[in-house]
Amino acid sequence: MVEANHDYKADNWRGRALTEAEREARFETSLREAEAARAEIWAHDAAGDGSAVWNWAALGATDALPRLAVLTYDPTEYTLGEHFAQALVTEAATLERLHLAWGEDYTDSASCIKPKRSTLQKMRDPADPDTAAFVALYERWMCEVALPALRGGLSEDAAGRILFQAVPCLRIQQPSQFGTIRPHTDRMYAHSPGTLNVWVPLTSIHGPTATLQIEAKPGARDFQPLPCKTVGEFCVGDMAECMHYTTGNSTDATRVSFDARVLPEHCYSAQAKHEFELGAYYSVAEWCPLTSSYSIVRRGFPSRQHGFPHTTKPRTNANVQ
């Protein structure tokens, strides 16, 4: 069993300060465990590494990060941060200071799950008008911006129907001494080969520790921060196969972001069909040449599969039978 959303420096949360050498040793152990799980997944899956379905050069990937591209959109037209803040009953300008509103519930030596859950409580209710407005804008952004941009990295047949998360995963990375997400790949959660991760910051990124760290390609171990730095940029990356994790956010600002999984329908694997259902975890979108955008033909809904704040992520067996 592999628990990817887990604090690999757990002793720190209980107050015992680890030495730098102990931290590095724990990280190395965590990374080796994740690499072994990835190798086992590939060994049991004839599809192997599914990244070949994407033309990374066409998406704008560079030699430094050959499985990741940075794309842009107009944040004045797609006001994702403002809508997200409205659902949280706050202002977009205050998202970077969310941790200060937590009062005594905030500490830089804890994961702060309780105040995060309280902050995101409204997002659990799809009938809430502000939450519904945010999800509607997210869907429009996906169909008009993200999916058409990704279409350029697919063959004509593969680009016809694309699956995307019905609701995104919501992330709050407050200033903290330690990271809370250990090295993992999304396939450790049983996602299909060929799944991409779309990562969208709703606040500026004030330093390399306030974002995900990702390797350039599987096994490279050359971890680098995601290159998105401001609202209006978003990353698309092969986080199904490439290891990624968080470090402690050493800035004085909270990073707020969301991410969502996207894949061509023909890549939808048998195991994913069991774990991540169409019309539930995934919405289905079809390309419309008349509008040069995608339209939703089957809509999903929030569920425990979407993770925090809807629930915590379940343990997932690394063995693929």
PDB file of N, CA and C in Angstrom, residues 151-184:
ATOM      1  N   ARG A 151      -5.159  20.461 -26.897  1.00  0.00           N
ATOM      2  CA  ARG A 151      -5.505  19.820 -28.167  1.00  0.00           C
ATOM      3  C   ARG A 151      -4.326  19.839 -29.144  1.00  0.00           C
ATOM      4  N   GLY A 152      -3.517  20.904 -29.078  1.00  0.00           N
ATOM      5  CA  GLY A 152      -2.369  21.011 -29.967  1.00  0.00           C
ATOM      6  C   GLY A 152      -1.312  19.957 -29.730  1.00  0.00           C
ATOM      7  N   GLY A 153      -1.358  19.288 -28.592  1.00  0.00           N
ATOM      8  CA  GLY A 153      -0.381  18.244 -28.295  1.00  0.00           C
ATOM      9  C   GLY A 153      -0.892  16.839 -28.543  1.00  0.00           C
ATOM     10  N   LEU A 154      -2.066  16.727 -29.194  1.00  0.00           N
ATOM     11  CA  LEU A 154      -2.679  15.428 -29.439  1.00  0.00           C
ATOM     12  C   LEU A 154      -2.937  15.223 -30.922  1.00  0.00           C
ATOM     13  N   SER A 155      -3.081  13.968 -31.320  1.00  0.00           N
ATOM     14  CA  SER A 155      -3.509  13.664 -32.680  1.00  0.00           C
ATOM     15  C   SER A 155      -4.970  14.059 -32.841  1.00  0.00           C
ATOM     16  N   GLU A 156      -5.431  14.179 -34.072  1.00  0.00           N
ATOM     17  CA  GLU A 156      -6.811  14.581 -34.331  1.00  0.00           C
ATOM     18  C   GLU A 156      -7.794  13.621 -33.683  1.00  0.00           C
ATOM     19  N   ASP A 157      -7.528  12.321 -33.773  1.00  0.00           N
ATOM     20  CA  ASP A 157      -8.439  11.336 -33.192  1.00  0.00           C
ATOM     21  C   ASP A 157      -8.463  11.427 -31.671  1.00  0.00           C
ATOM     22  N   ALA A 158      -7.285  11.568 -31.074  1.00  0.00           N
ATOM     23  CA  ALA A 158      -7.201  11.600 -29.612  1.00  0.00           C
ATOM     24  C   ALA A 158      -7.837  12.849 -29.034  1.00  0.00           C
ATOM     25  N   ALA A 159      -7.863  13.941 -29.801  1.00  0.00           N
ATOM     26  CA  ALA A 159      -8.337  15.228 -29.284  1.00  0.00           C
ATOM     27  C   ALA A 159      -9.846  15.385 -29.347  1.00  0.00           C
ATOM     28  N   GLY A 160     -10.544  14.421 -29.930  1.00  0.00           N
ATOM     29  CA  GLY A 160     -11.986  14.554 -30.112  1.00  0.00           C
ATOM     30  C   GLY A 160     -12.765  14.591 -28.811  1.00  0.00           C
ATOM     31  N   ARG A 161     -12.438  13.691 -27.903  1.00  0.00           N
ATOM     32  CA  ARG A 161     -13.113  13.633 -26.599  1.00  0.00           C
ATOM     33  C   ARG A 161     -12.064  13.572 -25.509  1.00  0.00           C
ATOM     34  N   ILE A 162     -12.169  14.482 -24.546  1.00  0.00           N
ATOM     35  CA  ILE A 162     -11.197  14.584 -23.458  1.00  0.00           C
ATOM     36  C   ILE A 162     -11.936  14.543 -22.130  1.00  0.00           C
ATOM     37  N   LEU A 163     -11.350  13.831 -21.180  1.00  0.00           N
ATOM     38  CA  LEU A 163     -11.890  13.769 -19.830  1.00  0.00           C
ATOM     39  C   LEU A 163     -11.153  14.791 -18.959  1.00  0.00           C
ATOM     40  N   PHE A 164     -11.891  15.430 -18.061  1.00  0.00           N
ATOM     41  CA  PHE A 164     -11.242  16.323 -17.094  1.00  0.00           C
ATOM     42  C   PHE A 164     -11.989  16.248 -15.771  1.00  0.00           C
ATOM     43  N   GLN A 165     -11.276  16.517 -14.686  1.00  0.00           N
ATOM     44  CA  GLN A 165     -11.875  16.456 -13.356  1.00  0.00           C
ATOM     45  C   GLN A 165     -13.107  17.339 -13.272  1.00  0.00           C
ATOM     46  N   ALA A 166     -14.189  16.769 -12.745  1.00  0.00           N
ATOM     47  CA  ALA A 166     -15.428  17.533 -12.631  1.00  0.00           C
ATOM     48  C   ALA A 166     -15.251  18.738 -11.716  1.00  0.00           C
ATOM     49  N   VAL A 167     -14.520  18.585 -10.650  1.00  0.00           N
ATOM     50  CA  VAL A 167     -14.134  19.706  -9.791  1.00  0.00           C
ATOM     51  C   VAL A 167     -12.642  19.562  -9.513  1.00  0.00           C
ATOM     52  N   PRO A 168     -11.927  20.670  -9.380  1.00  0.00           N
ATOM     53  CA  PRO A 168     -10.482  20.579  -9.181  1.00  0.00           C
ATOM     54  C   PRO A 168     -10.116  20.260  -7.737  1.00  0.00           C
ATOM     55  N   CYS A 169      -8.885  19.810  -7.553  1.00  0.00           N
ATOM     56  CA  CYS A 169      -8.311  19.673  -6.209  1.00  0.00           C
ATOM     57  C   CYS A 169      -7.860  21.057  -5.755  1.00  0.00           C
ATOM     58  N   LEU A 170      -8.191  21.425  -4.537  1.00  0.00           N
ATOM     59  CA  LEU A 170      -7.894  22.753  -4.008  1.00  0.00           C
ATOM     60  C   LEU A 170      -6.702  22.678  -3.064  1.00  0.00           C
ATOM     61  N   ARG A 171      -5.761  23.584  -3.207  1.00  0.00           N
ATOM     62  CA  ARG A 171      -4.517  23.529  -2.425  1.00  0.00           C
ATOM     63  C   ARG A 171      -4.265  24.837  -1.698  1.00  0.00           C
ATOM     64  N   ILE A 172      -3.929  24.730  -0.432  1.00  0.00           N
ATOM     65  CA  ILE A 172      -3.491  25.874   0.366  1.00  0.00           C
ATOM     66  C   ILE A 172      -2.154  25.496   0.998  1.00  0.00           C
ATOM     67  N   GLN A 173      -1.086  26.170   0.599  1.00  0.00           N
ATOM     68  CA  GLN A 173       0.246  25.900   1.153  1.00  0.00           C
ATOM     69  C   GLN A 173       0.693  27.120   1.952  1.00  0.00           C
ATOM     70  N   GLN A 174       0.388  27.077   3.238  1.00  0.00           N
ATOM     71  CA  GLN A 174       0.708  28.189   4.117  1.00  0.00           C
ATOM     72  C   GLN A 174       2.208  28.197   4.443  1.00  0.00           C
ATOM     73  N   PRO A 175       2.743  29.335   4.919  1.00  0.00           N
ATOM     74  CA  PRO A 175       4.130  29.330   5.376  1.00  0.00           C
ATOM     75  C   PRO A 175       4.328  28.250   6.436  1.00  0.00           C
ATOM     76  N   SER A 176       5.346  27.431   6.248  1.00  0.00           N
ATOM     77  CA  SER A 176       5.552  26.283   7.134  1.00  0.00           C
ATOM     78  C   SER A 176       7.001  25.845   7.083  1.00  0.00           C
ATOM     79  N   GLN A 177       7.432  25.186   8.135  1.00  0.00           N
ATOM     80  CA  GLN A 177       8.807  24.701   8.179  1.00  0.00           C
ATOM     81  C   GLN A 177       9.017  23.455   7.322  1.00  0.00           C
ATOM     82  N   PHE A 178       7.948  22.691   7.102  1.00  0.00           N
ATOM     83  CA  PHE A 178       8.106  21.381   6.485  1.00  0.00           C
ATOM     84  C   PHE A 178       7.064  21.114   5.406  1.00  0.00           C
ATOM     85  N   GLY A 179       7.426  20.265   4.457  1.00  0.00           N
ATOM     86  CA  GLY A 179       6.492  19.857   3.420  1.00  0.00           C
ATOM     87  C   GLY A 179       5.526  18.807   3.939  1.00  0.00           C
ATOM     88  N   THR A 180       4.361  18.725   3.304  1.00  0.00           N
ATOM     89  CA  THR A 180       3.344  17.766   3.736  1.00  0.00           C
ATOM     90  C   THR A 180       2.991  16.748   2.666  1.00  0.00           C
ATOM     91  N   ILE A 181       3.516  16.881   1.461  1.00  0.00           N
ATOM     92  CA  ILE A 181       3.253  15.910   0.404  1.00  0.00           C
ATOM     93  C   ILE A 181       4.562  15.239   0.023  1.00  0.00           C
ATOM     94  N   ARG A 182       4.643  13.963   0.274  1.00  0.00           N
ATOM     95  CA  ARG A 182       5.871  13.222   0.002  1.00  0.00           C
ATOM     96  C   ARG A 182       6.020  12.965  -1.497  1.00  0.00           C
ATOM     97  N   PRO A 183       7.218  12.555  -1.954  1.00  0.00           N
ATOM     98  CA  PRO A 183       7.397  12.239  -3.375  1.00  0.00           C
ATOM     99  C   PRO A 183       6.413  11.152  -3.820  1.00  0.00           C
ATOM    100  N   HIS A 184       5.780  11.387  -4.952  1.00  0.00           N
ATOM    101  CA  HIS A 184       4.814  10.427  -5.494  1.00  0.00           C
ATOM    102  C   HIS A 184       4.552  10.756  -6.956  1.00  0.00           C
TER     103      HIS A 184
END
